[in-house]
PDB file of N, CA and C in Angstrom:
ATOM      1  N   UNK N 101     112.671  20.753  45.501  1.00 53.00           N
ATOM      2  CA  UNK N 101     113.284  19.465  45.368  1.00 53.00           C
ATOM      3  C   UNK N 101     114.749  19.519  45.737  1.00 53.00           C
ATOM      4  N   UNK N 102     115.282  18.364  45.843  1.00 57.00           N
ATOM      5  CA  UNK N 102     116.521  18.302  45.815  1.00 57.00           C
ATOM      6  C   UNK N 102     117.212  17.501  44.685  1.00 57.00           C
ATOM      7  N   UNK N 103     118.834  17.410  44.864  1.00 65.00           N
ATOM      8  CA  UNK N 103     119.347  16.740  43.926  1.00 65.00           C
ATOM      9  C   UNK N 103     118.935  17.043  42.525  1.00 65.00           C
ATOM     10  N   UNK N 104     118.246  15.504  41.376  1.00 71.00           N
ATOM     11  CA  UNK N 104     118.090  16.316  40.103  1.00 71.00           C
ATOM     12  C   UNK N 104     116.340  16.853  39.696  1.00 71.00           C
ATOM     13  N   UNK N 105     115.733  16.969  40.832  1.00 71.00           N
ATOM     14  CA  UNK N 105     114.479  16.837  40.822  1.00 71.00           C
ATOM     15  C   UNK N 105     114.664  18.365  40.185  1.00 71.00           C
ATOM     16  N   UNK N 106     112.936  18.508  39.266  1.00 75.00           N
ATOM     17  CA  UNK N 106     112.671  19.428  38.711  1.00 75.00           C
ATOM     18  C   UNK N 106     113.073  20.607  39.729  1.00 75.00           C
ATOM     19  N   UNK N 107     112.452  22.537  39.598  1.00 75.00           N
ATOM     20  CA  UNK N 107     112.129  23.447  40.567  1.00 75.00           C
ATOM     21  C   UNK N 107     113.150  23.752  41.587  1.00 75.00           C
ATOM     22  N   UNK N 108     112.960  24.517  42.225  1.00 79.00           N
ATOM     23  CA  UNK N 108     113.744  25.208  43.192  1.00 79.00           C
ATOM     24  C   UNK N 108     114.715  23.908  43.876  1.00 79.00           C
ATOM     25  N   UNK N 109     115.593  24.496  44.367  1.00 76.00           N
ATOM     26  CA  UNK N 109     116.249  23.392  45.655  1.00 76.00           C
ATOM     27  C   UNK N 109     115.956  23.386  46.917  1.00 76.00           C
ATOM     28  N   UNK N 110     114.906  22.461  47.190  1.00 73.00           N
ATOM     29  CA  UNK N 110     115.204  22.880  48.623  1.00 73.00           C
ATOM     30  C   UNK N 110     113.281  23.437  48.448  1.00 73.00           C
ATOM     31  N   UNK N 111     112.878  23.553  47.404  1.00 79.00           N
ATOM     32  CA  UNK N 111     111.300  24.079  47.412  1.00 79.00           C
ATOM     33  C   UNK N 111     109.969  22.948  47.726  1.00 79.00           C
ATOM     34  N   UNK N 112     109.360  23.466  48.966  1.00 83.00           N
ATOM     35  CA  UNK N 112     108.302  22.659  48.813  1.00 83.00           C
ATOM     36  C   UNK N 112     106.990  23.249  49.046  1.00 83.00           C
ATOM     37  N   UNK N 113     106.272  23.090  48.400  1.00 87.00           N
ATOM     38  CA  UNK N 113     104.991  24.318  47.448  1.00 87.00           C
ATOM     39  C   UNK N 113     104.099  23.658  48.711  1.00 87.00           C
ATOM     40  N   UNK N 114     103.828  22.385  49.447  1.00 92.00           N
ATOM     41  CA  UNK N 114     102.974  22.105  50.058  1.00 92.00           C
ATOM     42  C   UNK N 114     103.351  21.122  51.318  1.00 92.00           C
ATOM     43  N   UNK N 115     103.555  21.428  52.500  1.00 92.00           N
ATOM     44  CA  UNK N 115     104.429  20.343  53.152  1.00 92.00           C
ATOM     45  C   UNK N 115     103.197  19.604  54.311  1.00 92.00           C
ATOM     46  N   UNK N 116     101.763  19.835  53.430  1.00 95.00           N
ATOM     47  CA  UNK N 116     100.852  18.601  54.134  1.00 95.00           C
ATOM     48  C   UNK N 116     100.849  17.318  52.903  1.00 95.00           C
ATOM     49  N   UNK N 117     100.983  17.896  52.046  1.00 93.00           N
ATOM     50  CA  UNK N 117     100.962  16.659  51.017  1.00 93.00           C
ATOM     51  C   UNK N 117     102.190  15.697  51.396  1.00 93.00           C
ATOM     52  N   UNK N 118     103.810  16.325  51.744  1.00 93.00           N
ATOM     53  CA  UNK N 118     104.779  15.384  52.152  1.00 93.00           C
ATOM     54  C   UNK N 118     103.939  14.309  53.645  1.00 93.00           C
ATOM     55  N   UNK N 119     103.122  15.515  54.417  1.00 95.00           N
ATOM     56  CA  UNK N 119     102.906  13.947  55.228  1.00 95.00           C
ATOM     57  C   UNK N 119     102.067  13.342  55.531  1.00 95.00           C
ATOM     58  N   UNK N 120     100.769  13.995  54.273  1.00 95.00           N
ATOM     59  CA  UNK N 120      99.953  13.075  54.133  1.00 95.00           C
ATOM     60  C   UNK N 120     100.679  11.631  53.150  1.00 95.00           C
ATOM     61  N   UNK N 121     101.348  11.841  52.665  1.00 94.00           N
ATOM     62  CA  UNK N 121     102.195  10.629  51.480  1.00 94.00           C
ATOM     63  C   UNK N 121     102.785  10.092  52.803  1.00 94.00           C
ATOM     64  N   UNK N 122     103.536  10.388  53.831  1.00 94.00           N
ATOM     65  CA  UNK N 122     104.074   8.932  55.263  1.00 94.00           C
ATOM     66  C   UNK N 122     102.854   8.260  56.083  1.00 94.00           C
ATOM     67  N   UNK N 123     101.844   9.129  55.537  1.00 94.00           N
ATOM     68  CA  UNK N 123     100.727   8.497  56.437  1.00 94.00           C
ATOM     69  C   UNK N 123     100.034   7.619  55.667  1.00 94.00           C
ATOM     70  N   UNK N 124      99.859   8.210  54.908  1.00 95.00           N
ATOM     71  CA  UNK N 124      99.375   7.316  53.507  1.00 95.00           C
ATOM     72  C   UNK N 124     100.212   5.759  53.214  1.00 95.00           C
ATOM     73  N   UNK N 125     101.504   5.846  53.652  1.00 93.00           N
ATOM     74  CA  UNK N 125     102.175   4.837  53.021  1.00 93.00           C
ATOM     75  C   UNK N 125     102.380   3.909  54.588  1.00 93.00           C
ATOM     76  N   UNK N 126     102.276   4.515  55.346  1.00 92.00           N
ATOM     77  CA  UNK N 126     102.387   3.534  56.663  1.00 92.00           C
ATOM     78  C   UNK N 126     101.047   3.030  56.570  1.00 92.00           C
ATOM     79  N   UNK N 127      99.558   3.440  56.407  1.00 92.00           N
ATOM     80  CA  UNK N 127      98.301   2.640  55.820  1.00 92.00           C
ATOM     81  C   UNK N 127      98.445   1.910  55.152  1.00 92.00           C
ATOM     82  N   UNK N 128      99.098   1.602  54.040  1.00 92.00           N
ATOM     83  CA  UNK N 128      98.836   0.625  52.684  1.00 92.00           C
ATOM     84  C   UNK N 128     100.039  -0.545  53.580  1.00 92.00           C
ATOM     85  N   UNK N 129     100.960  -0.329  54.435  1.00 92.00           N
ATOM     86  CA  UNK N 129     102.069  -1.503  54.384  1.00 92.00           C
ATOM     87  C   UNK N 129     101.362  -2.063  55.975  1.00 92.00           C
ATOM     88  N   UNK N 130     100.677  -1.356  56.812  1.00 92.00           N
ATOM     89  CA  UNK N 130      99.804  -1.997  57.618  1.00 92.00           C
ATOM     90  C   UNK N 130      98.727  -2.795  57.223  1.00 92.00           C
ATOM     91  N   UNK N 131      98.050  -2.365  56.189  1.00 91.00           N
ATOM     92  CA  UNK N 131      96.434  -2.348  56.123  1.00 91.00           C
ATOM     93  C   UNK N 131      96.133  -3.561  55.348  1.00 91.00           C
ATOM     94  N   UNK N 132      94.862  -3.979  55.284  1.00 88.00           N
ATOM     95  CA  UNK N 132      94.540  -5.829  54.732  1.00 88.00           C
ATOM     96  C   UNK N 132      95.074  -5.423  53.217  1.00 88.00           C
ATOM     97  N   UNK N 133      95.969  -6.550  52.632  1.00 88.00           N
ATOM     98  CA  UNK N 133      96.433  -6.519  51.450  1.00 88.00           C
ATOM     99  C   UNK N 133      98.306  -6.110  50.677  1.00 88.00           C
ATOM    100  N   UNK N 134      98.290  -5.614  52.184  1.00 90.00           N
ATOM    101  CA  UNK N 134      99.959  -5.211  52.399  1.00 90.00           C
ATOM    102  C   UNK N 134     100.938  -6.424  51.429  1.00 90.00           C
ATOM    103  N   UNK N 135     101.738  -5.916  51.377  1.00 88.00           N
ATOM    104  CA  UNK N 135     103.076  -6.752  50.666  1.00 88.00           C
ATOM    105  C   UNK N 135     103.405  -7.655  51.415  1.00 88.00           C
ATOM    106  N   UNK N 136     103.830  -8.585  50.999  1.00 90.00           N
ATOM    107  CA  UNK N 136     104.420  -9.974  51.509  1.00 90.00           C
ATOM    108  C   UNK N 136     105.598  -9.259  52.644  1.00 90.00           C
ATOM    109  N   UNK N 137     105.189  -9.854  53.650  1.00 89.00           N
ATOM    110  CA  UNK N 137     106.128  -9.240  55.034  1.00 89.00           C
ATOM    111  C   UNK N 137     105.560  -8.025  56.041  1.00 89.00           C
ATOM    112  N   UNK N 138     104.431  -7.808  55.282  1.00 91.00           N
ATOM    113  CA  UNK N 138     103.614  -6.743  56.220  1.00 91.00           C
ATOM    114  C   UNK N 138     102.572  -7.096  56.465  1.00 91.00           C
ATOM    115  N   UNK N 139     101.673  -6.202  56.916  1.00 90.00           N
ATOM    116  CA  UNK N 139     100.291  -6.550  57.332  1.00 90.00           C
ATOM    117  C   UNK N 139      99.626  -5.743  58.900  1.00 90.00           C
ATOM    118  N   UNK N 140      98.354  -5.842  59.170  1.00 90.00           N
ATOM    119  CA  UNK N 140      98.136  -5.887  59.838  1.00 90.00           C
ATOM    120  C   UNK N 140      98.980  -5.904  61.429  1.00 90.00           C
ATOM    121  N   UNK N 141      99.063  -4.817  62.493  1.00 85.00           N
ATOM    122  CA  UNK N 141      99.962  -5.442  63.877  1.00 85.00           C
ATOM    123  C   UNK N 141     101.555  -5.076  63.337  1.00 85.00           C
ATOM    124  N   UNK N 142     101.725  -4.760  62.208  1.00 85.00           N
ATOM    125  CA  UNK N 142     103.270  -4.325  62.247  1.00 85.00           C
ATOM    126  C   UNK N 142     103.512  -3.212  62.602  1.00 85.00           C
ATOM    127  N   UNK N 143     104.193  -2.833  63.508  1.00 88.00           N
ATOM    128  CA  UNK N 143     104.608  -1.725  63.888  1.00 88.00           C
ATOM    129  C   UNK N 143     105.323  -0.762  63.061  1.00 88.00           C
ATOM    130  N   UNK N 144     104.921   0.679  62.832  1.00 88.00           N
ATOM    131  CA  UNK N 144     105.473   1.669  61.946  1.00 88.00           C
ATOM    132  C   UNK N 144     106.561   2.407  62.392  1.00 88.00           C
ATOM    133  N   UNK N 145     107.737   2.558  61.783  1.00 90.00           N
ATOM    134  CA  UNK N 145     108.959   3.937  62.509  1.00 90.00           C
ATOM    135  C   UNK N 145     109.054   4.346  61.108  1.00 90.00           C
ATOM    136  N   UNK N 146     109.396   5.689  61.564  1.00 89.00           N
ATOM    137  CA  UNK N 146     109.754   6.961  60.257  1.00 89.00           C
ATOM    138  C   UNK N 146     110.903   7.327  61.363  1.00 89.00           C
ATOM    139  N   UNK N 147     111.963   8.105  60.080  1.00 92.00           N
ATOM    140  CA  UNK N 147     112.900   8.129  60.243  1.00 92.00           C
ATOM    141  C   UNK N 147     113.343   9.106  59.226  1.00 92.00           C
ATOM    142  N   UNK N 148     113.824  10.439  59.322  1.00 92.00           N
ATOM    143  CA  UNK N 148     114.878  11.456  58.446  1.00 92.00           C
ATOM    144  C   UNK N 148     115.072  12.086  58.906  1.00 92.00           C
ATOM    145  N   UNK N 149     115.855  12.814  57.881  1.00 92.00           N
ATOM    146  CA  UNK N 149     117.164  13.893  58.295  1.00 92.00           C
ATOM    147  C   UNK N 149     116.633  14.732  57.898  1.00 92.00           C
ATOM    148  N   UNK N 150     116.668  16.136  58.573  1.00 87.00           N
ATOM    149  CA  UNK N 150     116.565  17.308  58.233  1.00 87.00           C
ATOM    150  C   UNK N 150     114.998  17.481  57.706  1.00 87.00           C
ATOM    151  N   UNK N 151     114.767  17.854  56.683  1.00 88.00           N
ATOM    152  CA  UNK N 151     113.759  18.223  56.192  1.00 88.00           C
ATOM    153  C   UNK N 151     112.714  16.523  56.488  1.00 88.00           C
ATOM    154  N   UNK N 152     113.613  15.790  56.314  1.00 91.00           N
ATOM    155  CA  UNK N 152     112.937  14.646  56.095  1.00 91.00           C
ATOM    156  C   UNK N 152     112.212  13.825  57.694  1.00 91.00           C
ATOM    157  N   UNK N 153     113.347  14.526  59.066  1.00 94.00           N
ATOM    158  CA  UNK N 153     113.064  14.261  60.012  1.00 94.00           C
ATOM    159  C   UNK N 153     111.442  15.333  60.562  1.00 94.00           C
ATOM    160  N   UNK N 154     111.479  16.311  59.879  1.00 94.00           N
ATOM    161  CA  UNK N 154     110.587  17.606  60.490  1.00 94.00           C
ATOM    162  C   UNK N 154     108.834  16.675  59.397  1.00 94.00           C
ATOM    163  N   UNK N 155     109.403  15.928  58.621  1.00 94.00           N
ATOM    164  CA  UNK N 155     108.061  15.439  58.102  1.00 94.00           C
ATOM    165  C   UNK N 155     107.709  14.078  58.597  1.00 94.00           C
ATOM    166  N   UNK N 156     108.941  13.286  59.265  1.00 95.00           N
ATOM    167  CA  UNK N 156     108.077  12.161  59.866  1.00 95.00           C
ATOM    168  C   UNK N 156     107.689  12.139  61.001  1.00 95.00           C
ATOM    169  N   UNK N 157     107.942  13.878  62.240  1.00 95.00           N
ATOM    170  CA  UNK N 157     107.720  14.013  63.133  1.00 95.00           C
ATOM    171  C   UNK N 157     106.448  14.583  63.467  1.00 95.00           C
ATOM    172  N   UNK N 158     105.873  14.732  61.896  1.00 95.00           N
ATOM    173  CA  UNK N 158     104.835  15.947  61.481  1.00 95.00           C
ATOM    174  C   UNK N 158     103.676  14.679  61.310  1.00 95.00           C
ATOM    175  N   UNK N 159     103.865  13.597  60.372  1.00 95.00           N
ATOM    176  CA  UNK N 159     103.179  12.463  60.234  1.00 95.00           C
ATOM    177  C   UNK N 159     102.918  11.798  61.806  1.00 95.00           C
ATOM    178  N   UNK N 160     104.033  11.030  62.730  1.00 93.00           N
ATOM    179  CA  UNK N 160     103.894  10.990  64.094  1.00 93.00           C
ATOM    180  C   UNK N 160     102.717  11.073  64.454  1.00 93.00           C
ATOM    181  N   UNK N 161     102.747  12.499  64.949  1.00 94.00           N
ATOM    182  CA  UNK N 161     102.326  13.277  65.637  1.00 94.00           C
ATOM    183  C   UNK N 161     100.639  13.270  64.973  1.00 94.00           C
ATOM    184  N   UNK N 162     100.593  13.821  63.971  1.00 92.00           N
ATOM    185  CA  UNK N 162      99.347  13.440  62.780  1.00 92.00           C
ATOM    186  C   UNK N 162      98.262  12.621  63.258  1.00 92.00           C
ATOM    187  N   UNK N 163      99.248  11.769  63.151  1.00 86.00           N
ATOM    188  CA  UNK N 163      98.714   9.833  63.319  1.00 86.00           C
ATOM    189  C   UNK N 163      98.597   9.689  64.777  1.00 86.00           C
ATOM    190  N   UNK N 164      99.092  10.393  65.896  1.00 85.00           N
ATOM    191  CA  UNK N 164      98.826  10.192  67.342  1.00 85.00           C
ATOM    192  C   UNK N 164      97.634  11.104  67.563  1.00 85.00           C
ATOM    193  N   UNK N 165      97.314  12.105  66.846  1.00 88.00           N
ATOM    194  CA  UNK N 165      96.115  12.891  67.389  1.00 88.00           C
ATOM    195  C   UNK N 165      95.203  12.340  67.077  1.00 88.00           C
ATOM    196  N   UNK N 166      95.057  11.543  65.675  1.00 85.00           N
ATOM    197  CA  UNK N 166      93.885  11.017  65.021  1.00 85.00           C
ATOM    198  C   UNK N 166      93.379   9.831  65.490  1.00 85.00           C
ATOM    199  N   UNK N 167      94.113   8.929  66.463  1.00 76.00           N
ATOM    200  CA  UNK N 167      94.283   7.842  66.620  1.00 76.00           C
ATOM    201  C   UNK N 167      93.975   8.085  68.441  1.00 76.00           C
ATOM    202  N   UNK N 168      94.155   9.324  69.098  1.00 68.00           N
ATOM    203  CA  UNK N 168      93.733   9.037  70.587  1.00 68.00           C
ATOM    204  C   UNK N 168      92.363   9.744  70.595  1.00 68.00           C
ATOM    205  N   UNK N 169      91.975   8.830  71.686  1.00 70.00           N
ATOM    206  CA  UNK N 169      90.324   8.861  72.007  1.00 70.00           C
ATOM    207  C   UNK N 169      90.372  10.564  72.294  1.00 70.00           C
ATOM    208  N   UNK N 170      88.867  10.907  72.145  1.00 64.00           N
ATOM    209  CA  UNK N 170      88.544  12.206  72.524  1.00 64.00           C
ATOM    210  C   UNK N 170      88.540  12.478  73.475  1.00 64.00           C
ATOM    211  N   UNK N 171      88.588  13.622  74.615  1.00 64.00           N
ATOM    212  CA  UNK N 171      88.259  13.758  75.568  1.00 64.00           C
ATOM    213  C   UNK N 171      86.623  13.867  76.346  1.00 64.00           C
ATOM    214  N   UNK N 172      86.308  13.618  77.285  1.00 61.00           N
ATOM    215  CA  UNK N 172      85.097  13.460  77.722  1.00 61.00           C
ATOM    216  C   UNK N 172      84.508  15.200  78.393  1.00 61.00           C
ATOM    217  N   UNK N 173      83.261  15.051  78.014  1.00 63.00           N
ATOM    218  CA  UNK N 173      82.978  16.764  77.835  1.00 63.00           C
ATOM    219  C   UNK N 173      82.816  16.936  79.563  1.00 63.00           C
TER     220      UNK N 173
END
């Protein structure tokens, strides 16, 4: 963690859980039921620094493999 968070500084025990949680959260503010101002067709950007940039580049990327068609055998 950082700042006053419990554990080490700077420790992170699992860094698919950090981006399964940006992928996870760009689903719920896209997906039917979203918060007033989202929805469906809104376009997603992630955005951090440092540790925070290496996990929304990690989500990205995630979300672009899962999301392009397969290749043809």
């Amino acid at each position: 963690g950082t700042g006053r968070s419990e554990g080490l500084f700077g420790q992170v025990d699992d860094f698919e859980s950090l981006v399964a949680d940006v992928r996870q959260l760009a689903k719920v503010v896209t997906g039917p039921g979203a918060p007033d101002g989202f929805g469906p067709g809104l376009p997603v950007f992630a955005m951090g620094l440092s540790l925070g940039g290496c996990v929304a580049l990690h989500a990205s990327m995630a979300e672009a493999a899962s999301s392009s068609p397969s290749p043809s055998p």
